[in-house]
mmCIF file of C-alpha atoms and ligand atoms in Angstrom:
data_model
loop_
_atom_site.group_PDB
_atom_site.id
_atom_site.type_symbol
_atom_site.label_atom_id
_atom_site.label_comp_id
_atom_site.label_asym_id
_atom_site.label_seq_id
_atom_site.Cartn_x
_atom_site.Cartn_y
_atom_site.Cartn_z
ATOM 1 C CA MET X 1 139.023 32.320 -27.821
ATOM 2 C CA ASN X 2 138.373 33.209 -31.407
ATOM 3 C CA GLN X 3 138.708 29.907 -33.216
ATOM 4 C CA ARG X 4 138.613 31.484 -36.636
ATOM 5 C CA ILE X 5 141.690 33.533 -35.858
ATOM 6 C CA LEU X 6 143.354 30.572 -34.231
ATOM 7 C CA LEU X 7 142.666 28.380 -37.233
ATOM 8 C CA ALA X 8 144.080 31.013 -39.526
ATOM 9 C CA VAL X 9 147.211 31.181 -37.439
ATOM 10 C CA LEU X 10 147.536 27.418 -37.380
ATOM 11 C CA ALA X 11 146.876 27.100 -41.087
ATOM 12 C CA ALA X 12 149.565 29.600 -41.858
ATOM 13 C CA GLY X 13 151.933 27.728 -39.600
ATOM 14 C CA ALA X 14 153.022 31.168 -38.570
ATOM 15 C CA ALA X 15 155.407 30.549 -35.728
ATOM 16 C CA ALA X 16 156.605 34.106 -36.071
ATOM 17 C CA ALA X 17 153.092 35.446 -35.697
ATOM 18 C CA ILE X 18 152.542 33.353 -32.587
ATOM 19 C CA GLY X 19 155.830 34.544 -31.188
ATOM 20 C CA ALA X 20 154.866 38.140 -31.794
ATOM 21 C CA LEU X 21 151.493 37.512 -30.162
ATOM 22 C CA MET X 22 153.197 36.158 -27.068
ATOM 23 C CA VAL X 23 155.604 39.055 -26.872
ATOM 24 C CA MET X 24 152.685 41.436 -27.241
ATOM 25 C CA ASN X 25 150.641 39.751 -24.577
ATOM 26 C CA THR X 26 153.188 38.689 -22.031
ATOM 27 C CA PRO X 27 154.836 41.712 -20.463
ATOM 28 C CA ASN X 28 152.045 44.148 -19.739
ATOM 29 C CA LYS X 29 149.384 41.847 -18.383
ATOM 30 C CA PRO X 30 150.299 40.945 -14.856
ATOM 31 C CA GLY X 31 146.966 39.195 -14.452
ATOM 32 C CA ASP X 32 147.763 36.717 -17.194
ATOM 33 C CA ILE X 33 150.935 35.325 -15.772
ATOM 34 C CA HIS X 34 150.660 31.695 -16.829
ATOM 35 C CA GLN X 35 153.868 31.080 -15.059
ATOM 36 C CA SER X 36 155.273 28.272 -13.062
ATOM 37 C CA ALA X 37 153.987 29.359 -9.690
ATOM 38 C CA GLY X 38 154.962 26.845 -7.076
ATOM 39 C CA LEU X 39 157.130 24.850 -9.422
ATOM 40 C CA SER X 40 160.515 26.320 -10.201
ATOM 41 C CA PRO X 41 163.047 24.276 -12.139
ATOM 42 C CA LYS X 42 164.363 21.664 -9.757
ATOM 43 C CA SER X 43 166.236 18.447 -9.986
ATOM 44 C CA ALA X 44 164.372 15.421 -11.271
ATOM 45 C CA ALA X 45 164.473 13.928 -7.790
ATOM 46 C CA ASP X 46 162.525 16.858 -6.338
ATOM 47 C CA LEU X 47 159.802 16.339 -8.891
ATOM 48 C CA ALA X 48 159.684 12.571 -8.749
ATOM 49 C CA ASP X 49 156.557 12.623 -6.592
ATOM 50 C CA LEU X 50 154.502 14.569 -9.133
ATOM 51 C CA GLY X 51 151.351 12.963 -10.435
ATOM 52 C CA GLY X 52 148.621 10.881 -8.953
ATOM 53 C CA PRO X 53 145.209 9.428 -9.560
ATOM 54 C CA PHE X 54 142.351 11.464 -10.963
ATOM 55 C CA THR X 55 138.765 10.939 -12.002
ATOM 56 C CA LEU X 56 137.453 13.280 -14.690
ATOM 57 C CA THR X 57 135.035 13.428 -17.615
ATOM 58 C CA ASP X 58 136.366 13.233 -21.154
ATOM 59 C CA HIS X 59 135.221 15.340 -24.096
ATOM 60 C CA ASN X 60 132.670 12.695 -25.034
ATOM 61 C CA GLY X 61 131.066 12.906 -21.600
ATOM 62 C CA LYS X 62 132.528 9.618 -20.399
ATOM 63 C CA SER X 63 133.856 9.249 -16.849
ATOM 64 C CA VAL X 64 137.564 8.395 -16.983
ATOM 65 C CA SER X 65 140.516 7.998 -14.641
ATOM 66 C CA ASP X 66 144.270 8.335 -15.007
ATOM 67 C CA LYS X 67 144.423 4.575 -15.591
ATOM 68 C CA ASP X 68 142.490 4.972 -18.850
ATOM 69 C CA TYR X 69 145.594 6.652 -20.281
ATOM 70 C CA HIS X 70 148.108 4.093 -19.084
ATOM 71 C CA GLY X 71 149.764 2.103 -21.851
ATOM 72 C CA LYS X 72 150.887 5.175 -23.756
ATOM 73 C CA PHE X 73 153.043 8.155 -22.984
ATOM 74 C CA VAL X 74 151.007 11.252 -22.115
ATOM 75 C CA LEU X 75 151.688 14.912 -22.802
ATOM 76 C CA LEU X 76 149.576 16.614 -20.152
ATOM 77 C CA TYR X 77 148.634 20.264 -20.050
ATOM 78 C CA PHE X 78 146.306 22.217 -17.742
ATOM 79 C CA GLY X 79 144.461 25.218 -19.146
ATOM 80 C CA TYR X 80 141.106 26.524 -20.336
ATOM 81 C CA THR X 81 139.458 26.924 -23.696
ATOM 82 C CA PHE X 82 138.719 30.637 -23.287
ATOM 83 C CA CYS X 83 142.409 31.361 -22.752
ATOM 84 C CA PRO X 84 143.268 34.138 -25.200
ATOM 85 C CA ASP X 85 146.815 33.223 -26.082
ATOM 86 C CA VAL X 86 148.974 31.017 -23.902
ATOM 87 C CA CYS X 87 146.917 27.824 -23.983
ATOM 88 C CA PRO X 88 146.372 27.885 -27.754
ATOM 89 C CA THR X 89 150.071 28.569 -28.257
ATOM 90 C CA GLU X 90 151.212 25.767 -25.994
ATOM 91 C CA LEU X 91 148.703 23.253 -27.355
ATOM 92 C CA ASN X 92 149.898 24.162 -30.822
ATOM 93 C CA THR X 93 153.423 23.377 -29.623
ATOM 94 C CA VAL X 94 152.229 19.982 -28.402
ATOM 95 C CA ALA X 95 150.554 19.368 -31.769
ATOM 96 C CA LEU X 96 153.732 20.334 -33.646
ATOM 97 C CA ALA X 97 155.805 18.091 -31.386
ATOM 98 C CA MET X 98 153.398 15.215 -32.126
ATOM 99 C CA GLU X 99 153.853 15.880 -35.825
ATOM 100 C CA ALA X 100 157.634 15.953 -35.437
ATOM 101 C CA LEU X 101 157.535 12.563 -33.710
ATOM 102 C CA GLY X 102 156.218 10.923 -36.863
ATOM 103 C CA PRO X 103 155.140 7.304 -36.301
ATOM 104 C CA LEU X 104 156.307 7.463 -32.658
ATOM 105 C CA ALA X 105 153.445 9.884 -31.994
ATOM 106 C CA GLU X 106 151.191 6.809 -32.011
ATOM 107 C CA GLN X 107 152.670 6.015 -28.609
ATOM 108 C CA VAL X 108 151.691 9.396 -27.157
ATOM 109 C CA THR X 109 148.312 10.746 -26.021
ATOM 110 C CA PRO X 110 148.028 14.525 -25.658
ATOM 111 C CA LEU X 111 145.767 15.378 -22.710
ATOM 112 C CA PHE X 112 144.257 18.763 -21.958
ATOM 113 C CA ILE X 113 142.742 19.125 -18.485
ATOM 114 C CA SER X 114 140.478 22.126 -18.054
ATOM 115 C CA VAL X 115 140.831 24.285 -14.969
ATOM 116 C CA ASP X 116 137.591 26.037 -15.941
ATOM 117 C CA PRO X 117 134.872 23.401 -15.546
ATOM 118 C CA PRO X 118 131.969 25.887 -15.315
ATOM 119 C CA ARG X 119 132.584 26.985 -18.915
ATOM 120 C CA ASP X 120 134.490 24.026 -20.369
ATOM 121 C CA THR X 121 131.746 21.525 -21.054
ATOM 122 C CA PRO X 122 132.676 18.251 -22.753
ATOM 123 C CA ALA X 123 131.126 19.506 -26.004
ATOM 124 C CA ARG X 124 133.138 22.705 -25.922
ATOM 125 C CA LEU X 125 136.316 20.801 -25.072
ATOM 126 C CA LYS X 126 135.773 18.391 -27.925
ATOM 127 C CA GLU X 127 135.568 21.185 -30.438
ATOM 128 C CA PHE X 128 138.604 22.878 -28.900
ATOM 129 C CA VAL X 129 141.003 19.930 -28.768
ATOM 130 C CA ASN X 130 140.090 18.876 -32.295
ATOM 131 C CA VAL X 131 141.482 22.160 -33.535
ATOM 132 C CA PHE X 132 144.917 21.047 -32.395
ATOM 133 C CA HIS X 133 145.214 17.318 -32.862
ATOM 134 C CA PRO X 134 142.795 14.533 -33.799
ATOM 135 C CA ARG X 135 143.911 12.420 -30.848
ATOM 136 C CA MET X 136 144.084 15.181 -28.262
ATOM 137 C CA VAL X 137 141.738 14.401 -25.362
ATOM 138 C CA GLY X 138 139.979 17.127 -23.400
ATOM 139 C CA LEU X 139 139.122 16.425 -19.764
ATOM 140 C CA THR X 140 136.906 18.335 -17.372
ATOM 141 C CA GLY X 141 134.910 17.528 -14.244
ATOM 142 C CA THR X 142 133.729 19.101 -11.054
ATOM 143 C CA MET X 143 135.849 21.894 -9.612
ATOM 144 C CA GLU X 144 136.915 19.453 -6.914
ATOM 145 C CA GLN X 145 137.997 16.863 -9.473
ATOM 146 C CA VAL X 146 140.069 19.243 -11.574
ATOM 147 C CA THR X 147 141.585 20.738 -8.424
ATOM 148 C CA THR X 148 142.670 17.267 -7.304
ATOM 149 C CA ALA X 149 144.276 16.615 -10.690
ATOM 150 C CA ALA X 150 146.032 19.990 -10.744
ATOM 151 C CA LYS X 151 147.310 19.598 -7.198
ATOM 152 C CA ALA X 152 148.829 16.240 -8.065
ATOM 153 C CA TYR X 153 151.047 18.057 -10.577
ATOM 154 C CA ARG X 154 151.430 21.144 -8.423
ATOM 155 C CA ALA X 155 149.776 23.027 -11.248
ATOM 156 C CA TYR X 156 148.586 26.377 -10.014
ATOM 157 C CA PHE X 157 145.395 28.033 -11.239
ATOM 158 C CA ARG X 158 143.365 30.945 -9.988
ATOM 159 C CA LYS X 159 140.323 32.629 -11.460
ATOM 160 C CA GLU X 160 140.589 36.374 -11.704
ATOM 161 C CA ASP X 161 137.547 37.493 -9.797
ATOM 162 C CA ASN X 162 136.172 40.423 -11.750
ATOM 163 C CA GLY X 163 132.556 39.859 -10.734
ATOM 164 C CA ASP X 164 131.538 38.716 -14.211
ATOM 165 C CA PRO X 165 130.419 35.079 -14.263
ATOM 166 C CA ASP X 166 130.844 34.730 -18.026
ATOM 167 C CA TYR X 167 133.943 36.678 -18.973
ATOM 168 C CA TYR X 168 137.006 36.136 -16.851
ATOM 169 C CA MET X 169 140.584 35.015 -17.107
ATOM 170 C CA ILE X 170 142.350 32.278 -15.177
ATOM 171 C CA ASP X 171 145.982 32.459 -14.190
ATOM 172 C CA HIS X 172 147.517 29.043 -14.459
ATOM 173 C CA THR X 173 150.685 27.037 -14.802
ATOM 174 C CA ALA X 174 151.559 26.563 -18.460
ATOM 175 C CA LYS X 175 153.824 23.542 -18.242
ATOM 176 C CA THR X 176 153.455 20.424 -20.337
ATOM 177 C CA TYR X 177 154.141 17.258 -18.353
ATOM 178 C CA LEU X 178 155.393 14.025 -19.850
ATOM 179 C CA LEU X 179 154.108 10.824 -18.253
ATOM 180 C CA GLY X 180 155.260 7.301 -18.990
ATOM 181 C CA PRO X 181 153.001 4.433 -20.060
ATOM 182 C CA ASP X 182 152.614 3.450 -16.407
ATOM 183 C CA GLY X 183 151.375 6.938 -15.560
ATOM 184 C CA GLN X 184 154.687 7.818 -13.941
ATOM 185 C CA TYR X 185 155.739 11.462 -14.172
ATOM 186 C CA LEU X 186 158.926 11.722 -16.267
ATOM 187 C CA THR X 187 159.643 15.384 -16.941
ATOM 188 C CA TYR X 188 158.030 18.654 -17.891
ATOM 189 C CA TYR X 189 158.481 21.226 -20.634
ATOM 190 C CA ALA X 190 158.359 24.888 -19.722
ATOM 191 C CA TYR X 191 156.057 27.184 -21.635
ATOM 192 C CA GLN X 192 157.702 28.223 -24.916
ATOM 193 C CA THR X 193 159.800 25.098 -25.221
ATOM 194 C CA PRO X 194 160.347 24.799 -28.996
ATOM 195 C CA PRO X 195 158.291 21.957 -30.523
ATOM 196 C CA ALA X 196 161.415 20.295 -31.956
ATOM 197 C CA GLU X 197 163.019 20.270 -28.519
ATOM 198 C CA MET X 198 159.899 18.792 -26.939
ATOM 199 C CA ALA X 199 159.725 16.153 -29.674
ATOM 200 C CA ALA X 200 163.405 15.233 -29.281
ATOM 201 C CA SER X 201 162.964 14.786 -25.538
ATOM 202 C CA VAL X 202 159.798 12.703 -25.887
ATOM 203 C CA ARG X 203 161.513 10.611 -28.552
ATOM 204 C CA SER X 204 164.449 9.889 -26.224
ATOM 205 C CA TYR X 205 162.084 8.766 -23.455
ATOM 206 C CA ILE X 206 160.186 6.505 -25.851
ATOM 207 C CA GLU X 207 163.368 4.997 -27.244
ATOM 208 C CA HIS X 208 164.834 4.515 -23.789
ATOM 209 C CA ALA X 209 161.671 2.699 -22.693
ATOM 210 C CA GLN X 210 161.948 0.550 -25.811
ATOM 211 C CA ASP X 211 165.605 -0.274 -25.011
ATOM 212 C CA LYS X 212 164.674 -1.317 -21.502
ATOM 213 C CA LYS X 213 161.928 -3.543 -22.857
ATOM 214 C CA ASP X 214 164.372 -5.160 -25.298
ATOM 215 C CA ASP X 215 166.924 -5.699 -22.510
ATOM 216 C CA SER X 216 164.425 -7.423 -20.286
ATOM 217 C CA ARG X 217 163.310 -9.776 -23.021
ATOM 218 C CA PRO X 218 164.594 -13.272 -22.265
ATOM 219 C CA ALA X 219 167.274 -14.488 -24.675
ATOM 220 C CA SER X 220 166.122 -17.472 -26.684
HETATM 221 NI NI1 NI Y 301 145.980 29.658 -20.689
#
């Protein structure tokens, strides 16, 4: 990924430019599908079993588990830092949704789990996630660890084997999952969900959780 170009795009806030980029890159590159393989839109009940425990390494090199992110809502995305277009676009969407949430964003942690551990070192992840949001956390690990995490969310990924160990693409699911403060899977946002729509949905989940908390408070 060319961070200079990405930064320029972000700085310009050029949604139109990003849209054009996606249109340019989507149709004619069958290898870069980034689609929802294995996870078509289904009822909430069918997806209720998504999620599960994971052990990974954060962008500061610290070993972490899913429990480390309990206590806040989580916007979870699987991808890789060398992704030329889809990952930067979707993480920008997450960042814009966080911005749109205003103070409520304090209750949300954006998580980026790499499906490319050989190249996505903690140091590289740290630099990458910081481009998008100061509180975005990058996670990596062994191939086995990231595979376990991806499987828990039925997130598909597959390296395009072109024989080059340094330059390759990875097809992967480009959904953003919303988890509750208890780590429970709540819903997901398809790739290209508008940031305002994502923010409105997250807001409704946060407010609903707040209502439930208020209701369960003993009357005094
Ligand atoms: Ni990607």
